[in-house]
CSV table of C-alpha atoms and ligand atoms in Angstrom, one decimal:
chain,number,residue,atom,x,y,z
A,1,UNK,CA,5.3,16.2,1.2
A,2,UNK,CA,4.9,13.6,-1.5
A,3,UNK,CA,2.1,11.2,-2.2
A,4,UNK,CA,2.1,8.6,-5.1
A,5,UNK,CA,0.0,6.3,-5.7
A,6,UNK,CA,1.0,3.2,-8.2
A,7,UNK,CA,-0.2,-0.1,-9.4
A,8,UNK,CA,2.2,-3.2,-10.2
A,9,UNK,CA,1.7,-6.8,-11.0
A,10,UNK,CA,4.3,-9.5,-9.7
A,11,UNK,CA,6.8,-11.4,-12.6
A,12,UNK,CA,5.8,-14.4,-11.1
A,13,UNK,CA,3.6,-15.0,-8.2
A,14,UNK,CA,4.8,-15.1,-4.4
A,15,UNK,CA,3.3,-16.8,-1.1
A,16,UNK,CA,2.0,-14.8,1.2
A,17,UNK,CA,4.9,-14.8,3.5
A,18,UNK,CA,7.4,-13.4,1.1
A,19,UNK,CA,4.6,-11.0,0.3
A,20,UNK,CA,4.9,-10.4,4.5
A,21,UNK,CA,8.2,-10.3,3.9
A,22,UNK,CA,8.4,-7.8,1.3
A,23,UNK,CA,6.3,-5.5,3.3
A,24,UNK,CA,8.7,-6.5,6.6
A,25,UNK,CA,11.6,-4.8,4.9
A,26,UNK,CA,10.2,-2.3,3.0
A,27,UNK,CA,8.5,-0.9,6.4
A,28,UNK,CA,12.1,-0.8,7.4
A,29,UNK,CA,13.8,1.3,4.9
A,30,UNK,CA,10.8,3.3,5.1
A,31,UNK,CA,11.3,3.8,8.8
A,32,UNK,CA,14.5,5.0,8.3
A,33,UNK,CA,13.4,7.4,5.6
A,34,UNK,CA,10.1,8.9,6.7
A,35,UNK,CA,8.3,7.4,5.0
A,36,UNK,CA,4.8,5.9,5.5
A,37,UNK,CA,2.5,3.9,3.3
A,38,UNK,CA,-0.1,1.0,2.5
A,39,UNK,CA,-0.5,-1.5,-0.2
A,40,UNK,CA,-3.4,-3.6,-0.9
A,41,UNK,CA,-2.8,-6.9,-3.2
A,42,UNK,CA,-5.0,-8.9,-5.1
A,43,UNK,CA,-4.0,-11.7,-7.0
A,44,UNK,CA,-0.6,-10.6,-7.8
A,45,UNK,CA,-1.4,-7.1,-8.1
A,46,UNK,CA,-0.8,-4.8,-5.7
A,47,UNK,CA,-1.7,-1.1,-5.4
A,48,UNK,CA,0.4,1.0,-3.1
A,49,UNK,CA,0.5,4.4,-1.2
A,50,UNK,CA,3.9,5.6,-0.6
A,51,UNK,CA,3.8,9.4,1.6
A,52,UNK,CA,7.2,11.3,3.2
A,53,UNK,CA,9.3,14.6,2.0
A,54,UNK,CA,9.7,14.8,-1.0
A,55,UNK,CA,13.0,13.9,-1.9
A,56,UNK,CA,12.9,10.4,0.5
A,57,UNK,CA,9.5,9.8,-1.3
A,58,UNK,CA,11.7,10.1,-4.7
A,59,UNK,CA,14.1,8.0,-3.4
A,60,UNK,CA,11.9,5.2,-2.5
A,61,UNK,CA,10.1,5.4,-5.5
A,62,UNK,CA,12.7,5.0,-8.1
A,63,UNK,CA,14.1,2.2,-5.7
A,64,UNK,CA,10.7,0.1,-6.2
A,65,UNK,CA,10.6,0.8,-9.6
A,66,UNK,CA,13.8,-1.3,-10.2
A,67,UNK,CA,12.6,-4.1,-8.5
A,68,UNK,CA,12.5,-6.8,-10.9
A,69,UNK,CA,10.1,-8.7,-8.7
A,70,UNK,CA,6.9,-6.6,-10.5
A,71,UNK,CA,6.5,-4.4,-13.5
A,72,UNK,CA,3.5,-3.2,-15.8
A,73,UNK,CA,3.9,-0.2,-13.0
A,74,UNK,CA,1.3,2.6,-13.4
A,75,UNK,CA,0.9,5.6,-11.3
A,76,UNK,CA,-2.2,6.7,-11.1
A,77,UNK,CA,-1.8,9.2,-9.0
A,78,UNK,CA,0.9,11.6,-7.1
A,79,UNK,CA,0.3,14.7,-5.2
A,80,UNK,CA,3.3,16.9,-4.2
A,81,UNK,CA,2.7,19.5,-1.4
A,82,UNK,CA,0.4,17.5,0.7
A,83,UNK,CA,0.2,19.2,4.3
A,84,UNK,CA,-0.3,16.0,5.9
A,85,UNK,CA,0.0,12.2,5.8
A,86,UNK,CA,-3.4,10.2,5.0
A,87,UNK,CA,-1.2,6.7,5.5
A,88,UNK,CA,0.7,7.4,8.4
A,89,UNK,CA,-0.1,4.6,10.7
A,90,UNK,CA,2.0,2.6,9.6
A,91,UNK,CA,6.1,2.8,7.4
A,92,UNK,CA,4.2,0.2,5.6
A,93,UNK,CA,1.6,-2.2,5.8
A,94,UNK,CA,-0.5,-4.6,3.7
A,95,UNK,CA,-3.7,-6.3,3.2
A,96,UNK,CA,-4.7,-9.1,1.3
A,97,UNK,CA,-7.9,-8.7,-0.8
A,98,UNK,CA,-8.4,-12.4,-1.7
A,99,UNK,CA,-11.6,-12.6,-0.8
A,100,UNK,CA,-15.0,-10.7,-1.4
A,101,UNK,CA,-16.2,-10.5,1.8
A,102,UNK,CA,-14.3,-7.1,1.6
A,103,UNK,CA,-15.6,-5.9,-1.3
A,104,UNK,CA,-19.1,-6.5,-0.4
A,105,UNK,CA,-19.2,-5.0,3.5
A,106,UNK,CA,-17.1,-2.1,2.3
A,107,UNK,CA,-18.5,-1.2,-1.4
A,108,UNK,CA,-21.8,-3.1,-1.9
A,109,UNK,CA,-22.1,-5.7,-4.7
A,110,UNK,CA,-20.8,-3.4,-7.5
A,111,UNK,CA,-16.9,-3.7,-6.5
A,112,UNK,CA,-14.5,-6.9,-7.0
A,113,UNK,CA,-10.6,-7.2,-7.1
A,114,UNK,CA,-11.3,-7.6,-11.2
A,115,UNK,CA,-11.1,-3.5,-11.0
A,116,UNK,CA,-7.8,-4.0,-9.5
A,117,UNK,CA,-6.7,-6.7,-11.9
A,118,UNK,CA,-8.0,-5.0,-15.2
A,119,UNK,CA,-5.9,-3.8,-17.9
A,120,UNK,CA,-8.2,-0.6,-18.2
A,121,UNK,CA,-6.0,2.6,-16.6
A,122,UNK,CA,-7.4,2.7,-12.5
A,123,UNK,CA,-9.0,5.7,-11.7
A,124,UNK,CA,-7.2,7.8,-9.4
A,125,UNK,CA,-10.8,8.6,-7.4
A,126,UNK,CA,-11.3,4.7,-7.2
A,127,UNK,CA,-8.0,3.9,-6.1
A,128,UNK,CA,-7.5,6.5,-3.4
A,129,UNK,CA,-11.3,5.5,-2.1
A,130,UNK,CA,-10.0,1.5,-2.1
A,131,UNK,CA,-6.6,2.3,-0.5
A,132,UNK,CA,-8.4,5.1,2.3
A,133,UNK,CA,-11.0,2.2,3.1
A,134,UNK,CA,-8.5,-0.7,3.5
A,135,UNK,CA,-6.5,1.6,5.4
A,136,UNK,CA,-9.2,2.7,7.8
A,137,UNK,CA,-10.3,-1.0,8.2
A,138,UNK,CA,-6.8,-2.2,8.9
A,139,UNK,CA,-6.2,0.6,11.3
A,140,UNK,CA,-9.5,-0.1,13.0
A,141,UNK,CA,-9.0,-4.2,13.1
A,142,UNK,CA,-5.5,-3.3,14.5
A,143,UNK,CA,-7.0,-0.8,16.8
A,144,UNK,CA,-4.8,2.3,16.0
A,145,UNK,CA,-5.0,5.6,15.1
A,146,UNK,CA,-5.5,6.3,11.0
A,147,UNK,CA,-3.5,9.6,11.4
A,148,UNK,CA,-1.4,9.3,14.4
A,149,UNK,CA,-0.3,12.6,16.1
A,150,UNK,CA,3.1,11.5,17.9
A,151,UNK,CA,6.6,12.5,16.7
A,152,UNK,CA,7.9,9.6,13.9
A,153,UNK,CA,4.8,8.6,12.0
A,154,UNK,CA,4.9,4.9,10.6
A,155,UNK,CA,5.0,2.2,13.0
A,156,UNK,CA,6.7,-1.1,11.9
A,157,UNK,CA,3.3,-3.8,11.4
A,158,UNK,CA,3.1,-6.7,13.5
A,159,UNK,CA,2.3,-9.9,10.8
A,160,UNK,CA,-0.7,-10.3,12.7
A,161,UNK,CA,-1.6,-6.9,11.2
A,162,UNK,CA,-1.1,-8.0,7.9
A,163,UNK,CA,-4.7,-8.6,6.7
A,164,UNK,CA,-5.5,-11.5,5.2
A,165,UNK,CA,-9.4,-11.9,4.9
B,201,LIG,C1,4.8,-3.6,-4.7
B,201,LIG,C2,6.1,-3.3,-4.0
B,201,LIG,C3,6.1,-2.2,-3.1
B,201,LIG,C4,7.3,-1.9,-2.4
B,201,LIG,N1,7.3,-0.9,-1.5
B,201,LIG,C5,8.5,-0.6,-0.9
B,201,LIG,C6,8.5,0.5,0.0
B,201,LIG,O1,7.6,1.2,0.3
B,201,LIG,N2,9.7,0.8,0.6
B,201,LIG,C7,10.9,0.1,0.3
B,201,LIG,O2,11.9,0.4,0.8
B,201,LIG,N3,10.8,-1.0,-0.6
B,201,LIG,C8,9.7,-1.3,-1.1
B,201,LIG,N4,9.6,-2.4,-2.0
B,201,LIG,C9,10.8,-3.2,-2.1
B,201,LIG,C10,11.9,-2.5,-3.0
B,201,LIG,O3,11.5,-2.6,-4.3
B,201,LIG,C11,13.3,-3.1,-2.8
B,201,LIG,O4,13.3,-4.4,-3.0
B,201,LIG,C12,13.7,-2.8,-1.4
B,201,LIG,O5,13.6,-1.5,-1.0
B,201,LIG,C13,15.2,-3.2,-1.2
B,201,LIG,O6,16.0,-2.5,-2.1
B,201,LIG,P1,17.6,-2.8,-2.2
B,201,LIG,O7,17.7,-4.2,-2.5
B,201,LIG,O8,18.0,-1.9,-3.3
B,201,LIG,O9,18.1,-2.4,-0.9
B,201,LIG,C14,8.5,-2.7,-2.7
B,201,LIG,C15,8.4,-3.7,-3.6
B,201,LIG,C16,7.2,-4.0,-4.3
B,201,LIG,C17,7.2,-5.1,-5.2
């Protein structure tokens, strides 16, 4: 299986629901696909985690890419071969890291979305660690499993399990 990891930053900025939105459909196609995922945004920026075989993962990928709603995309990380999902909750879900309060219960003082939003290259340990950590929180918040055992990983979220802090 495929993992890749990428940043992007919006062309211009969207509300929150077409950001639900956004995540609505994509954990659709996903479905269909395979696929499973997370993405964490912060002020227009969002960092995503995109798993499945290898060629759907492709697929998806190259189809995101050409989405002229972000660009300034970056992966900063991708991992071919993985043995098992480490996003597989959900097709595709989202949180919303507007707010500190995150980044000080989960990291301490020493973290802030201005990691996320700087033009400095992300480190692939730093963005894994943020993604695994929103992705265990939202899974806990929403009470289900992080690595779900049952047939078709990747649930469809609820917009109640979009997290918005
Ligand atoms: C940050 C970001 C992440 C996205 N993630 C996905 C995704 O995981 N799966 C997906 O199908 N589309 C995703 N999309 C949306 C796609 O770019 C595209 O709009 C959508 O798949 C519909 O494609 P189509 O118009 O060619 O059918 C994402 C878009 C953005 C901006």
């Amino acid at each position: 299986m495929l993992q890749v990891v990428f940043r992007s930053q919006l062309t211009k900025l969207l509300s929150y629901t077409d950001i639900q939105k956004l995540c609505l459909i994509s954990a659709r196609n996903n479905r269909k696909a395979g696929v499973t995922g997370f993405m964490v945004e912060c002020g227009g920026v969002f960092l995503t985690v995109i798993e499945g075989e290898t060629r759907e993962a492709e697929e998806t990928f190259n189809r995101i890419r050409h989405d002229s709603r972000h660009d300034h995309m970056e992966i900063v990380y991708s991992e071919n071969g993985l043995e098992r999902r480490r996003f597989g909750a959900w097709s595709m879900n989202l949180m919303f890291l507007d707010d500190d309060t995150f980044w000080q219960t989960v990291f301490g003082s020493g973290f802030s979305c201005d990691e996320l939003l700087s033009s400095r290259a992300l480190e692939p340990a730093f963005a894994l660690g943020l993604l695994a950590m929103a992705y265990q929180y939202a899974c806990a918040q929403a009470k289900i499993a992080p690595h779900p055992t049952g047939v078709r990983p990747g649930r469809i979220p609820r917009i109640g399990h979009m997290f918005r802090r």
